N, CA, C and O atoms as a CHARMM CRD file, in Angstrom:
* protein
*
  364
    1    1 UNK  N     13.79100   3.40600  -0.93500 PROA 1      0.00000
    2    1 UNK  CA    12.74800   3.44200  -1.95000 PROA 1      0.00000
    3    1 UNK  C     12.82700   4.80600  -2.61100 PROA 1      0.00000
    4    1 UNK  O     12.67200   5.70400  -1.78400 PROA 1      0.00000
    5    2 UNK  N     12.92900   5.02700  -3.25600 PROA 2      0.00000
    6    2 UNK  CA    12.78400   6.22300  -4.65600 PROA 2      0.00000
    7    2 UNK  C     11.83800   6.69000  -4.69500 PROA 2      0.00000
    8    2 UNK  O     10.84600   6.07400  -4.30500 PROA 2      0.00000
    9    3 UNK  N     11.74700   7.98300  -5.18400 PROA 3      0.00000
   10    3 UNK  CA    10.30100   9.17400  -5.08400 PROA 3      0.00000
   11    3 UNK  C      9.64900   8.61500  -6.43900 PROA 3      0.00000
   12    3 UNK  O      8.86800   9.39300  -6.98600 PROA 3      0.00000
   13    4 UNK  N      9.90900   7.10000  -7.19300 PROA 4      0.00000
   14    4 UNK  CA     9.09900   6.47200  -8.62300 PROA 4      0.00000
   15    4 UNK  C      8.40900   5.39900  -7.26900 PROA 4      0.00000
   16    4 UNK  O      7.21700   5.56900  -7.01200 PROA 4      0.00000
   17    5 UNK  N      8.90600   4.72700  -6.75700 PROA 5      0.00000
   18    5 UNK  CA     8.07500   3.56600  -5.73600 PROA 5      0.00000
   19    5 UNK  C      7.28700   4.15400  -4.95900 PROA 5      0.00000
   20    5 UNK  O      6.35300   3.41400  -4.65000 PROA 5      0.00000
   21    6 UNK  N      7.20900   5.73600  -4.23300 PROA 6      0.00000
   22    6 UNK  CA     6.73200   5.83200  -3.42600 PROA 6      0.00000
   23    6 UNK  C      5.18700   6.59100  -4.49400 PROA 6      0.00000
   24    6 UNK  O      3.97800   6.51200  -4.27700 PROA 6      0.00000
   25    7 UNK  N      5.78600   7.12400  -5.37200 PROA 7      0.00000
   26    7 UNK  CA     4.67500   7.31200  -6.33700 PROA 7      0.00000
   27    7 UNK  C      4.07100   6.09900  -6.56300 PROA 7      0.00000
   28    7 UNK  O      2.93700   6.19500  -7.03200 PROA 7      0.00000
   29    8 UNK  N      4.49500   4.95400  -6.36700 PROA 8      0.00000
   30    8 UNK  CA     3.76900   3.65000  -6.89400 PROA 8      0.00000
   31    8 UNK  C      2.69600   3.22000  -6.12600 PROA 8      0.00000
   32    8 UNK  O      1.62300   2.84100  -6.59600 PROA 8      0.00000
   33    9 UNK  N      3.00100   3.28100  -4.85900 PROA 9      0.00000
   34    9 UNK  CA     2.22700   3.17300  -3.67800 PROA 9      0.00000
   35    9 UNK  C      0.79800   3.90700  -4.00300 PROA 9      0.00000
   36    9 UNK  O     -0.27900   3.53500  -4.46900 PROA 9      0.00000
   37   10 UNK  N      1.34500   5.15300  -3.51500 PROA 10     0.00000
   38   10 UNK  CA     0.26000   6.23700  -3.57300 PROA 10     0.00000
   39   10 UNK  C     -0.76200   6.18600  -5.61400 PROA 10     0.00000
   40   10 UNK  O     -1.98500   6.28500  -5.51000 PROA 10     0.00000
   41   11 UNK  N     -0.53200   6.12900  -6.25300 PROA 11     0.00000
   42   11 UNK  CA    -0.94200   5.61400  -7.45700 PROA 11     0.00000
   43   11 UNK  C     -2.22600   4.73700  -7.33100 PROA 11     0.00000
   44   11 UNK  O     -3.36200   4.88000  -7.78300 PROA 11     0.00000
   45   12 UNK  N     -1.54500   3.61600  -6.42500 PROA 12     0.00000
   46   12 UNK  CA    -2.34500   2.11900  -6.41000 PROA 12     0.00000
   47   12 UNK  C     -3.18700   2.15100  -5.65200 PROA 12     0.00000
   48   12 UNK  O     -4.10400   1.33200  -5.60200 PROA 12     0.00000
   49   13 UNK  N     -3.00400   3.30000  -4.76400 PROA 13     0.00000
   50   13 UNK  CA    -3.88300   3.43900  -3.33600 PROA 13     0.00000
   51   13 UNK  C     -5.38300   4.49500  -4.58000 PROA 13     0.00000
   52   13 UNK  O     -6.59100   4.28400  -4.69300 PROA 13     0.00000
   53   14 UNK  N     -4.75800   5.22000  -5.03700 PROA 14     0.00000
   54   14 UNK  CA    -6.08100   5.68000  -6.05800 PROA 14     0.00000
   55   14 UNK  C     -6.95500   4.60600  -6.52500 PROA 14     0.00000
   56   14 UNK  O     -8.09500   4.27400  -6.20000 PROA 14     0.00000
   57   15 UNK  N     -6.06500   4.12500  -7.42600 PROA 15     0.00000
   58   15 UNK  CA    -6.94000   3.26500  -8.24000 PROA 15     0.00000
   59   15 UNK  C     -7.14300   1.97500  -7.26200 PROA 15     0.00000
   60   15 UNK  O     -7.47100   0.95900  -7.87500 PROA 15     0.00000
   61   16 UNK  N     -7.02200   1.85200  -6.01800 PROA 16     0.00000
   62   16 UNK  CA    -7.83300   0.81900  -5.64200 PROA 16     0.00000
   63   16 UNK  C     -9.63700   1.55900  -4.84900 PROA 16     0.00000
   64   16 UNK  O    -10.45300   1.05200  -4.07900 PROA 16     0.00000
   65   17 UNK  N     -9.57100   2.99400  -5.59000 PROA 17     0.00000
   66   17 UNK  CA   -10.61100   3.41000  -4.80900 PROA 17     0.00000
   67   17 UNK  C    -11.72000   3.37400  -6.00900 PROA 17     0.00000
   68   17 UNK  O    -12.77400   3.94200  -5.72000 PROA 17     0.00000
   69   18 UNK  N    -11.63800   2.74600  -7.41200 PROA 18     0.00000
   70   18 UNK  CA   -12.46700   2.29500  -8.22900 PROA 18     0.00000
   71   18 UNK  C    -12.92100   1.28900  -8.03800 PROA 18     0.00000
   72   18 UNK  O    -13.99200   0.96100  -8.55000 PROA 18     0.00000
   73   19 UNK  N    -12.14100   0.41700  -7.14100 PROA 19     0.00000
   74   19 UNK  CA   -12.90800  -0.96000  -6.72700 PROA 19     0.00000
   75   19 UNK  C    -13.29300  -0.89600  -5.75200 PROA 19     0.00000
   76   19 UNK  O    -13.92900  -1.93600  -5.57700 PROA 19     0.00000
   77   20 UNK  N    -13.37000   0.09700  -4.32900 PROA 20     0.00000
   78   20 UNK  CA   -14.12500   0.19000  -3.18100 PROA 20     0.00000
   79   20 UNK  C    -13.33300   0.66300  -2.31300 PROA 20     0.00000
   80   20 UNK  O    -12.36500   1.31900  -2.69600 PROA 20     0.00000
   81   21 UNK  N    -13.57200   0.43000  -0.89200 PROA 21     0.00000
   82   21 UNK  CA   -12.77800   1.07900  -0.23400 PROA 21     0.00000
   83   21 UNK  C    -11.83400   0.57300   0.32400 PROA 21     0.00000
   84   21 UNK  O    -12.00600  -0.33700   1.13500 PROA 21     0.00000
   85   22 UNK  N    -10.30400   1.16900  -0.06300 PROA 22     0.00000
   86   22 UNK  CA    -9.14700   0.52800   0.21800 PROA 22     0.00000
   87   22 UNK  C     -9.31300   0.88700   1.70700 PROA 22     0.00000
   88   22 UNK  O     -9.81900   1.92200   2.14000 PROA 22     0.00000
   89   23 UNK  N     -8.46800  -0.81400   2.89300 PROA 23     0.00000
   90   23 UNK  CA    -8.46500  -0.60600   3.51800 PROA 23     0.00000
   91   23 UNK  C     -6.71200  -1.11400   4.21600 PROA 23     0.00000
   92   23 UNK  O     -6.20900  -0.68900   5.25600 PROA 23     0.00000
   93   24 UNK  N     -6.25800  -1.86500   3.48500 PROA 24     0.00000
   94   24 UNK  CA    -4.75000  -2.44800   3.95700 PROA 24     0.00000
   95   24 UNK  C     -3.78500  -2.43000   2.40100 PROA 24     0.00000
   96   24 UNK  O     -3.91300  -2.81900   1.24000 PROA 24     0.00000
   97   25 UNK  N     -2.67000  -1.63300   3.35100 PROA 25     0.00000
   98   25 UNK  CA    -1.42800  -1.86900   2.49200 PROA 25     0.00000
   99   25 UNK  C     -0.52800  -3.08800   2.95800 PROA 25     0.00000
  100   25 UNK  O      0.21800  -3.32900   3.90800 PROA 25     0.00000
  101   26 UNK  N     -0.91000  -3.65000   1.96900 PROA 26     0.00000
  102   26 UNK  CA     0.24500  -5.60000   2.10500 PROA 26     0.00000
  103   26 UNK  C      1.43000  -4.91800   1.81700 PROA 26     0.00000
  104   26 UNK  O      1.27200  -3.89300   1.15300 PROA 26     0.00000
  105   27 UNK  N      2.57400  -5.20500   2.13400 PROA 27     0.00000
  106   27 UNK  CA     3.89200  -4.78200   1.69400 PROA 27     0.00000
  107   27 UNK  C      4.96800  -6.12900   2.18800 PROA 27     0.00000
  108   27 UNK  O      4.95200  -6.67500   3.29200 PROA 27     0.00000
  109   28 UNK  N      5.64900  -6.37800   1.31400 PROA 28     0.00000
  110   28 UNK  CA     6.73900  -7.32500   2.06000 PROA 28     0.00000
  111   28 UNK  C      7.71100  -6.63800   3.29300 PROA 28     0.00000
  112   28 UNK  O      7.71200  -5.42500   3.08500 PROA 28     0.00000
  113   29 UNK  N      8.13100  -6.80200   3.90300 PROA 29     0.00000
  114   29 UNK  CA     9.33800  -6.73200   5.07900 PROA 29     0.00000
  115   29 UNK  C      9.70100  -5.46900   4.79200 PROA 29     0.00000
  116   29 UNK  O      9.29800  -4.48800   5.41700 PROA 29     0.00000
  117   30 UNK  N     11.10300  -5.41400   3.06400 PROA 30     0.00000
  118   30 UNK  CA    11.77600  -4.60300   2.80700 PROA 30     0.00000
  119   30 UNK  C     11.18600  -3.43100   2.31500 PROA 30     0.00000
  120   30 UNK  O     11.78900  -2.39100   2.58000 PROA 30     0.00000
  121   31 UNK  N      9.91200  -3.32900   1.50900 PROA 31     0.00000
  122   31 UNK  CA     9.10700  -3.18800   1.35100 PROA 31     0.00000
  123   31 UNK  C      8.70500  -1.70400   2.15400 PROA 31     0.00000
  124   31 UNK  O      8.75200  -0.50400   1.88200 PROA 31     0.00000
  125   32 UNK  N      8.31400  -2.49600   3.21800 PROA 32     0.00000
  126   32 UNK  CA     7.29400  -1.78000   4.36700 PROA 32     0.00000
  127   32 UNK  C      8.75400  -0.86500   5.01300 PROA 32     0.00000
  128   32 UNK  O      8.59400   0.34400   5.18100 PROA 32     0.00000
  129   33 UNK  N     10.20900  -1.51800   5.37300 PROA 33     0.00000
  130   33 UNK  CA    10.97100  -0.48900   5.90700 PROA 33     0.00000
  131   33 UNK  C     11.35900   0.77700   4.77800 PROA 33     0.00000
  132   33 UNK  O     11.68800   1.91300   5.11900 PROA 33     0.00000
  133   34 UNK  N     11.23900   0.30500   3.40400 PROA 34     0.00000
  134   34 UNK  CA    11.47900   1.52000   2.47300 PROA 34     0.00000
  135   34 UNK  C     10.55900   2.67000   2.57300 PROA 34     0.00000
  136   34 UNK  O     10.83700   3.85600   2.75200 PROA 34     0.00000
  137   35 UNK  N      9.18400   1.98400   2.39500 PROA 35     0.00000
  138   35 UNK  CA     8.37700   3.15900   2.75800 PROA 35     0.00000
  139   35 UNK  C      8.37200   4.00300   3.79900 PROA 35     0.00000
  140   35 UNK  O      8.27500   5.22300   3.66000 PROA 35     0.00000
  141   36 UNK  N      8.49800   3.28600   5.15300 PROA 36     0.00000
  142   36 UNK  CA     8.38000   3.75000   5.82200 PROA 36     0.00000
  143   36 UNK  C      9.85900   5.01700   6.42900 PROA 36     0.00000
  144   36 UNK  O      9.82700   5.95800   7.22200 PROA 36     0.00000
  145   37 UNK  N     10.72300   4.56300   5.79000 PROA 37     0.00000
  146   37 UNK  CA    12.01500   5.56000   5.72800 PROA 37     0.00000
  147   37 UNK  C     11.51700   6.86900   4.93200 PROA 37     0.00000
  148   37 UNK  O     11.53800   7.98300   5.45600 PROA 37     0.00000
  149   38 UNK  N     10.92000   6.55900   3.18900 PROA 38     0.00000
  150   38 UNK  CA    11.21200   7.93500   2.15600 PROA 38     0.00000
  151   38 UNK  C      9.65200   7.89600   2.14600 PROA 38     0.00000
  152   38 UNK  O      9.40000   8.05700   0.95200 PROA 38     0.00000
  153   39 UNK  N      8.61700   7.78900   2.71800 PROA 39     0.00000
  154   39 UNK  CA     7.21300   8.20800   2.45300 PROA 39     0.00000
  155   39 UNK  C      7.22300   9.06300   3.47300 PROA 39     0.00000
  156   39 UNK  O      7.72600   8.72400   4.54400 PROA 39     0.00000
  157   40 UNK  N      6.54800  10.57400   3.25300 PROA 40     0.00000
  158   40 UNK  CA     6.23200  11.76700   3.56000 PROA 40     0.00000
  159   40 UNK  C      5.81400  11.35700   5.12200 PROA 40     0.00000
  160   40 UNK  O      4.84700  10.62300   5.32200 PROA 40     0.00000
  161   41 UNK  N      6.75700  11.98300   6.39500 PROA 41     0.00000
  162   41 UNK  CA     5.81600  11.49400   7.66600 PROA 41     0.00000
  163   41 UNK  C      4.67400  11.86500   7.94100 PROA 41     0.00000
  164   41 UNK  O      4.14600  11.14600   8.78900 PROA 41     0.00000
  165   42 UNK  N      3.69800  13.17900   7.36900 PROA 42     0.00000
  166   42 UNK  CA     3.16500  13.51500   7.27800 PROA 42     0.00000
  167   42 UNK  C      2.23100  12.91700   6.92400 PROA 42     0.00000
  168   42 UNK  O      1.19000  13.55400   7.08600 PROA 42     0.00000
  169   43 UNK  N      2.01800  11.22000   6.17800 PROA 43     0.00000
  170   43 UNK  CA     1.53300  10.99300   5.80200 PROA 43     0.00000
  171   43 UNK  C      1.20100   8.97500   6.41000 PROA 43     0.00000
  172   43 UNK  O      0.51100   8.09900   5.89000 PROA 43     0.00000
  173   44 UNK  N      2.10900   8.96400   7.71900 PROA 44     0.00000
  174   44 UNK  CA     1.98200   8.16400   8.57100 PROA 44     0.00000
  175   44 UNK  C      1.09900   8.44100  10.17800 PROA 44     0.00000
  176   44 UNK  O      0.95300   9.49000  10.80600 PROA 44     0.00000
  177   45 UNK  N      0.77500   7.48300  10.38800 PROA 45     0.00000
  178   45 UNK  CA     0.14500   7.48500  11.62700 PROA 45     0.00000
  179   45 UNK  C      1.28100   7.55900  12.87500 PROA 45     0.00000
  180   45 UNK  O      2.41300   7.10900  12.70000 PROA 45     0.00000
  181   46 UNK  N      0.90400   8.11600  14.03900 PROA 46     0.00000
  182   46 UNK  CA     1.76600   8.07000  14.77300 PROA 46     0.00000
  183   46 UNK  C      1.58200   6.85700  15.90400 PROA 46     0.00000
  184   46 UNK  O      2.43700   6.73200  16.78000 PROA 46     0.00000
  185   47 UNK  N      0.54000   6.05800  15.85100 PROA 47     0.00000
  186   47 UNK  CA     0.19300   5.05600  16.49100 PROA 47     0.00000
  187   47 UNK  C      0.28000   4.10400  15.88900 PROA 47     0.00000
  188   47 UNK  O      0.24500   4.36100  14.68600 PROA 47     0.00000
  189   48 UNK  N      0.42500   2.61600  16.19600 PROA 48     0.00000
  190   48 UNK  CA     0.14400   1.08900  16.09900 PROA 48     0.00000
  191   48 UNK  C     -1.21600   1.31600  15.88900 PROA 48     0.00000
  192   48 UNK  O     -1.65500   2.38200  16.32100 PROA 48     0.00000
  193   49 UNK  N     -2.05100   0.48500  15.27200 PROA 49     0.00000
  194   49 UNK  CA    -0.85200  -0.17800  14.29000 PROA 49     0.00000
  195   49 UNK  C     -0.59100   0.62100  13.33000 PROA 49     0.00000
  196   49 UNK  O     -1.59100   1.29200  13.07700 PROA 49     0.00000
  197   50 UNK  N      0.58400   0.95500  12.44400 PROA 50     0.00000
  198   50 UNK  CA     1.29100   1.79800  11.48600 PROA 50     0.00000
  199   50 UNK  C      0.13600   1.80900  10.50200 PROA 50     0.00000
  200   50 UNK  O     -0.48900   0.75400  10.39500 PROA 50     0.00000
  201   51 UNK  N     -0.29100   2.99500   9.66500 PROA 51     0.00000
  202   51 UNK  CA    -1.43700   3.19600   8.69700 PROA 51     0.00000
  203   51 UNK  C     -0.68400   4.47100   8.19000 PROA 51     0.00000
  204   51 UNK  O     -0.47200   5.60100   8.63000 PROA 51     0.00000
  205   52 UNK  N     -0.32800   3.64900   6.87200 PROA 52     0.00000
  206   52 UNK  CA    -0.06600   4.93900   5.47600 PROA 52     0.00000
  207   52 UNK  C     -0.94400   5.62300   5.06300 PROA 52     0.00000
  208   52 UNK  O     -1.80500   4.78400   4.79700 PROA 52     0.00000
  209   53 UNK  N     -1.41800   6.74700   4.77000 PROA 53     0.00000
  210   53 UNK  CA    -2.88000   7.96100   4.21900 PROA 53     0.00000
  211   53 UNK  C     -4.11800   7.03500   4.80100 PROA 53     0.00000
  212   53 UNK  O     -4.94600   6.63100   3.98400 PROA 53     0.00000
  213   54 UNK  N     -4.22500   6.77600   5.85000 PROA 54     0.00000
  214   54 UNK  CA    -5.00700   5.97300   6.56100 PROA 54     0.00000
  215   54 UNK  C     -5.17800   4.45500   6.01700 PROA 54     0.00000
  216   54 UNK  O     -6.35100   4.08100   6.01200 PROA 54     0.00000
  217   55 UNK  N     -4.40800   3.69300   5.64600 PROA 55     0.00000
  218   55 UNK  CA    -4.36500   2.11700   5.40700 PROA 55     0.00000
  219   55 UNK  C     -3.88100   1.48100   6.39600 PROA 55     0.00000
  220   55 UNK  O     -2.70700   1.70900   6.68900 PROA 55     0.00000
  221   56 UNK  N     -4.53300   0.66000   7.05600 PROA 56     0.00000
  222   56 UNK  CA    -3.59900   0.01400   7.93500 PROA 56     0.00000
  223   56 UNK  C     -2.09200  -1.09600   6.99500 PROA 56     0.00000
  224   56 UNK  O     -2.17700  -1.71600   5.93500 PROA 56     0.00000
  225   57 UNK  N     -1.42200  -1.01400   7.51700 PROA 57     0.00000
  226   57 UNK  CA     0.31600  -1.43200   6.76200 PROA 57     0.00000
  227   57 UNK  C      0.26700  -2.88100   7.31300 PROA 57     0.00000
  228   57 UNK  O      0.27400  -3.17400   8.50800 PROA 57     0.00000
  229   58 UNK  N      0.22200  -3.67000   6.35900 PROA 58     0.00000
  230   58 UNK  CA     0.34100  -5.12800   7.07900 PROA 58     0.00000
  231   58 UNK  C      1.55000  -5.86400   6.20500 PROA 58     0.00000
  232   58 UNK  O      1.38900  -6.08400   5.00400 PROA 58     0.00000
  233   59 UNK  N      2.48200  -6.14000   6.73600 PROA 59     0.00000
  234   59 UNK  CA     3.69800  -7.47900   6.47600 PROA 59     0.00000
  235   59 UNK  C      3.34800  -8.60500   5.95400 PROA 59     0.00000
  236   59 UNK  O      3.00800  -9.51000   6.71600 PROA 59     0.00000
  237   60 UNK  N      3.34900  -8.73000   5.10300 PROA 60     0.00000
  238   60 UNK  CA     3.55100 -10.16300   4.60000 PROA 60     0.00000
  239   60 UNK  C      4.82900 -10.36600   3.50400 PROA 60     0.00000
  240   60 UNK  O      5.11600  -9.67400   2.52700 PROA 60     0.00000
  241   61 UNK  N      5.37000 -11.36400   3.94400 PROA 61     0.00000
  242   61 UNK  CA     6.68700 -11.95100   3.55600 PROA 61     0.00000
  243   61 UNK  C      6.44900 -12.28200   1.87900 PROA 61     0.00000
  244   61 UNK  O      7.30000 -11.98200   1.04300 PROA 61     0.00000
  245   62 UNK  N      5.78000 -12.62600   1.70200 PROA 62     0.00000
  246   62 UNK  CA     5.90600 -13.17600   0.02100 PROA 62     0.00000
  247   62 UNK  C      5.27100 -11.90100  -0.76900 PROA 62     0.00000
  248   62 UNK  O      5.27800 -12.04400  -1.99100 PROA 62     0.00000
  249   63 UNK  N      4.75100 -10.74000  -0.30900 PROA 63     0.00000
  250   63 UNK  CA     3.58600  -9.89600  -0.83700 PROA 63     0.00000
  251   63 UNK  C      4.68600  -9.51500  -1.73700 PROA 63     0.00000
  252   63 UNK  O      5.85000  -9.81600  -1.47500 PROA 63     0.00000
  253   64 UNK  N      4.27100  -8.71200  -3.02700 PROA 64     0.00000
  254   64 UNK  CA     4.92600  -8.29100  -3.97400 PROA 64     0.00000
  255   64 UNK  C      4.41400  -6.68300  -4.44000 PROA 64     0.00000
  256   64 UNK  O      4.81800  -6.02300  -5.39600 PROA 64     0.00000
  257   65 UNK  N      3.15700  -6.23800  -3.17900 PROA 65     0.00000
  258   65 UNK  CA     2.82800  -5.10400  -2.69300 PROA 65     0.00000
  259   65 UNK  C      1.65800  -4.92700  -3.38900 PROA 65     0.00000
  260   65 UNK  O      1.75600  -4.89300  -4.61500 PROA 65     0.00000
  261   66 UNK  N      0.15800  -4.76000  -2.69700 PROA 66     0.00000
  262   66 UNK  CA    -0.90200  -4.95000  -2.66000 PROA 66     0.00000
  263   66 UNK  C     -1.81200  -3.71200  -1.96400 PROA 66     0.00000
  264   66 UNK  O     -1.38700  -3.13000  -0.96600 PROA 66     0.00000
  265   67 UNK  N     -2.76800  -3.45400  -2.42200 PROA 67     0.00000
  266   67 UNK  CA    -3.73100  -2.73200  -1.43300 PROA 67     0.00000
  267   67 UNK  C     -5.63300  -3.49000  -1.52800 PROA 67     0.00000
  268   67 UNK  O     -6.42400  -3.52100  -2.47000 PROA 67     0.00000
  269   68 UNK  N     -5.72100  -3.87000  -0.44000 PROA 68     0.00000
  270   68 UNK  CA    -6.50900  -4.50400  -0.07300 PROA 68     0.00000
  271   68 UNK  C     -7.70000  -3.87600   0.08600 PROA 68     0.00000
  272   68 UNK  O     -7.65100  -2.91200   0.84900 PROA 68     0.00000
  273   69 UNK  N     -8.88300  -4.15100  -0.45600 PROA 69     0.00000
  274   69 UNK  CA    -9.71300  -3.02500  -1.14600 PROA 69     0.00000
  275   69 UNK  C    -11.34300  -4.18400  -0.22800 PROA 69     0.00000
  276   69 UNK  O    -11.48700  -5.40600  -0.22300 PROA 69     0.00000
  277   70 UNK  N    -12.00300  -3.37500   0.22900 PROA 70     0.00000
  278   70 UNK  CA   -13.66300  -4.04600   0.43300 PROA 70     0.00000
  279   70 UNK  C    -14.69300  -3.40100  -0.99900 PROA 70     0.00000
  280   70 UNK  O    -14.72300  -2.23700  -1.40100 PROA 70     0.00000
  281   71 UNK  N    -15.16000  -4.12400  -1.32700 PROA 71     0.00000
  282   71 UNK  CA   -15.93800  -3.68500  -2.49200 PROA 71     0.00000
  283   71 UNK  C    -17.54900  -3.91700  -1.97500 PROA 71     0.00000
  284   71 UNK  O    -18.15200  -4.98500  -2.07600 PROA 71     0.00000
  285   72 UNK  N    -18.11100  -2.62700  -1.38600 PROA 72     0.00000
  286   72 UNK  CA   -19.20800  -2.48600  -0.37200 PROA 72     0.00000
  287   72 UNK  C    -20.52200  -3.39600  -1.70100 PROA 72     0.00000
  288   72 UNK  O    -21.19300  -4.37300  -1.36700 PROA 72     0.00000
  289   73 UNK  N    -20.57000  -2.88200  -2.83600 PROA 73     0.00000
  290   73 UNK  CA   -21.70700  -3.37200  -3.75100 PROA 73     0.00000
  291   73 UNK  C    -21.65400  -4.72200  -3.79000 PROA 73     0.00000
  292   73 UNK  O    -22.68700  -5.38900  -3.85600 PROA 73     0.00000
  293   74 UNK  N    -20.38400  -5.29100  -3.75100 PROA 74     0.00000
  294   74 UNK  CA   -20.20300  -6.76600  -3.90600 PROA 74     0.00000
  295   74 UNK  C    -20.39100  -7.47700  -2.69500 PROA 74     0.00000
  296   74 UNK  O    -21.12800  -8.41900  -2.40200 PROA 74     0.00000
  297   75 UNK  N    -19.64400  -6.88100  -2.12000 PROA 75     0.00000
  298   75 UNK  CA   -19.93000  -7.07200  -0.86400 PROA 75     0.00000
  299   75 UNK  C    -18.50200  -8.32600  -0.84400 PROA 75     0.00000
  300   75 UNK  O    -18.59300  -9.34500  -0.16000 PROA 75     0.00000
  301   76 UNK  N    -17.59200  -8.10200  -1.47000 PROA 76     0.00000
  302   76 UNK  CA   -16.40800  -8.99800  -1.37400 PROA 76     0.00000
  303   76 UNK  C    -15.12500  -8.25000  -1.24100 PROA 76     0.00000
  304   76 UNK  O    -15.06300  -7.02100  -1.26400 PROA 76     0.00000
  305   77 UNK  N    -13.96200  -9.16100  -1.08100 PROA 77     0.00000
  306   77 UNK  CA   -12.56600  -8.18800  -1.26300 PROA 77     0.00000
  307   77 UNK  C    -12.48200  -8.36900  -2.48500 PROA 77     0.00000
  308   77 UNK  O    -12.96700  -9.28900  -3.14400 PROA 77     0.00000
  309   78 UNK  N    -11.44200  -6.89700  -3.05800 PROA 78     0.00000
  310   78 UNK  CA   -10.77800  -6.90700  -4.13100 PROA 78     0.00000
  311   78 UNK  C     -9.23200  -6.61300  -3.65200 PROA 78     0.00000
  312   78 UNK  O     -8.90000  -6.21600  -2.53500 PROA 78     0.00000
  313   79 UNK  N     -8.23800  -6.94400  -4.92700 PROA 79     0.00000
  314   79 UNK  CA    -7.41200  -6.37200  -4.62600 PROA 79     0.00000
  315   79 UNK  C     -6.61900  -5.25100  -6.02700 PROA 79     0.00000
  316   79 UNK  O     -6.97800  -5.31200  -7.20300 PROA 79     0.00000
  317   80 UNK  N     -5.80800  -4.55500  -5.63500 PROA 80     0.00000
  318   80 UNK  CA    -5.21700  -3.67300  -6.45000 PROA 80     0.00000
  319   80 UNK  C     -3.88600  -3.65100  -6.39800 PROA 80     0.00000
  320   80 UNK  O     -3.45500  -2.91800  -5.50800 PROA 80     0.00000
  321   81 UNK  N     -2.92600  -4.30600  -7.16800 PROA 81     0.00000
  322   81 UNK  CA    -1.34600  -4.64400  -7.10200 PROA 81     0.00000
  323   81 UNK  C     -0.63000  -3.69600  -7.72300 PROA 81     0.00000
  324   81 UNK  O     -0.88400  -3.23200  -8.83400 PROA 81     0.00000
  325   82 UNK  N      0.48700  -3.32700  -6.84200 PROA 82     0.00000
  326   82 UNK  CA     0.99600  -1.66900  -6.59300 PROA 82     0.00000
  327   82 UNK  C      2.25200  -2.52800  -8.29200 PROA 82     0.00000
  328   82 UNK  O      2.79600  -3.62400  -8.43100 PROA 82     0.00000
  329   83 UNK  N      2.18200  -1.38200  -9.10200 PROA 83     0.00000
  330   83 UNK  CA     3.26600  -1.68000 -10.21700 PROA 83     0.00000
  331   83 UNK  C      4.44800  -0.65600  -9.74600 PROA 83     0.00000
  332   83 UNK  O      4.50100   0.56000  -9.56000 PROA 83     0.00000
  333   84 UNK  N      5.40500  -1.78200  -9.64000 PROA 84     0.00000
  334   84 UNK  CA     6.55700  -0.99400  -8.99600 PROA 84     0.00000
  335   84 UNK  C      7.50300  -0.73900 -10.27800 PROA 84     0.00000
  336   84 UNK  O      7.80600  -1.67800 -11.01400 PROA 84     0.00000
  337   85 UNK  N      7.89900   0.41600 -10.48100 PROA 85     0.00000
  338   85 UNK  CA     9.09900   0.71400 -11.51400 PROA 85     0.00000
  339   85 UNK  C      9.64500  -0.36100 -11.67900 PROA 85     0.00000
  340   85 UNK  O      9.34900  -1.16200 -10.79100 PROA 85     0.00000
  341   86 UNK  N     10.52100  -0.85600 -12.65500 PROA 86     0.00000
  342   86 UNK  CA    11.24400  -1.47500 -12.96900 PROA 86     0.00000
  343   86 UNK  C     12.52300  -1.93000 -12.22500 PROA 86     0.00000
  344   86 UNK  O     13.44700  -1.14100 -12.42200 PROA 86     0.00000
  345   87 UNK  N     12.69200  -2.48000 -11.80600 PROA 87     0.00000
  346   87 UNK  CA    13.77100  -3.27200 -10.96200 PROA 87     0.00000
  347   87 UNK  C     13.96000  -2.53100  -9.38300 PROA 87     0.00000
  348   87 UNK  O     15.01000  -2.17100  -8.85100 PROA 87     0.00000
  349   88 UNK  N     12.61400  -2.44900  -8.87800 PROA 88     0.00000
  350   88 UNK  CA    12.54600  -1.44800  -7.57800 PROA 88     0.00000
  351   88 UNK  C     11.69900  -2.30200  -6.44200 PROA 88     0.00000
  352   88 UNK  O     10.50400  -2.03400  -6.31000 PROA 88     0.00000
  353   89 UNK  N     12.30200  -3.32500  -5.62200 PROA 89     0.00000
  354   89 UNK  CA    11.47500  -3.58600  -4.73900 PROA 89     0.00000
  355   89 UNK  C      9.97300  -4.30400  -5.08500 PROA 89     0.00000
  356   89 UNK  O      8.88900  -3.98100  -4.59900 PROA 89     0.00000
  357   90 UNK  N     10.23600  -5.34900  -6.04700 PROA 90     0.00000
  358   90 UNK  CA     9.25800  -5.65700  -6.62000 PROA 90     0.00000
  359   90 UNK  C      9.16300  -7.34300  -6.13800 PROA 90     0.00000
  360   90 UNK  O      8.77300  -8.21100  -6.91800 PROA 90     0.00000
  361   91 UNK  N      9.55000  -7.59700  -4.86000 PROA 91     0.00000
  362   91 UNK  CA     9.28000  -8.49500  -3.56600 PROA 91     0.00000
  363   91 UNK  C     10.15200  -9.23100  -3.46100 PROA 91     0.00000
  364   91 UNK  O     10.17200 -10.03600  -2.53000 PROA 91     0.00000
């Protein structure tokens, strides 16, 4: 993953904090091993379950990369879909 995807991540993880409080990064498979190779370790958990800038990291196979947001006023989920550069891991 490229220092433009891993900016993508971190980006989406902002702006899912206009809709409430992000709490899971969806990532597909390849996805989740890119990040987890070129994203700052500094910025991983060292325990299970794996949590990027505190998100818990969840797998899903079809995801096209998501951050999974609780929206406390609504009292519902939202979500916030990570825009990946152009031809970069985009599921």
């Amino acid at each position: 993953m490229s220092n433009d995807a891993v900016r993508a991540v971190n980006f989406a993880i902002l702006k899912a904090h206009r809709l409430g409080e992000p709490r899971v990064l969806e990532l597909s498979h390849d996805q989740f091993r890119h990040l987890r190779l070129t994203g700052d370790p500094a910025d991983w958990s060292l325990t299970r379950p794996f949590a990027y800038r505190g998100l818990r990291v969840a797998e899903a196979g079809a995801s096209k990369g998501r951050v999974l947001v609780w929206d406390r006023a609504r009292e519902a989920p939202m979500v916030q879909r990570i825009e990946w550069p152009v031809g970069l891991l985009q599921g």
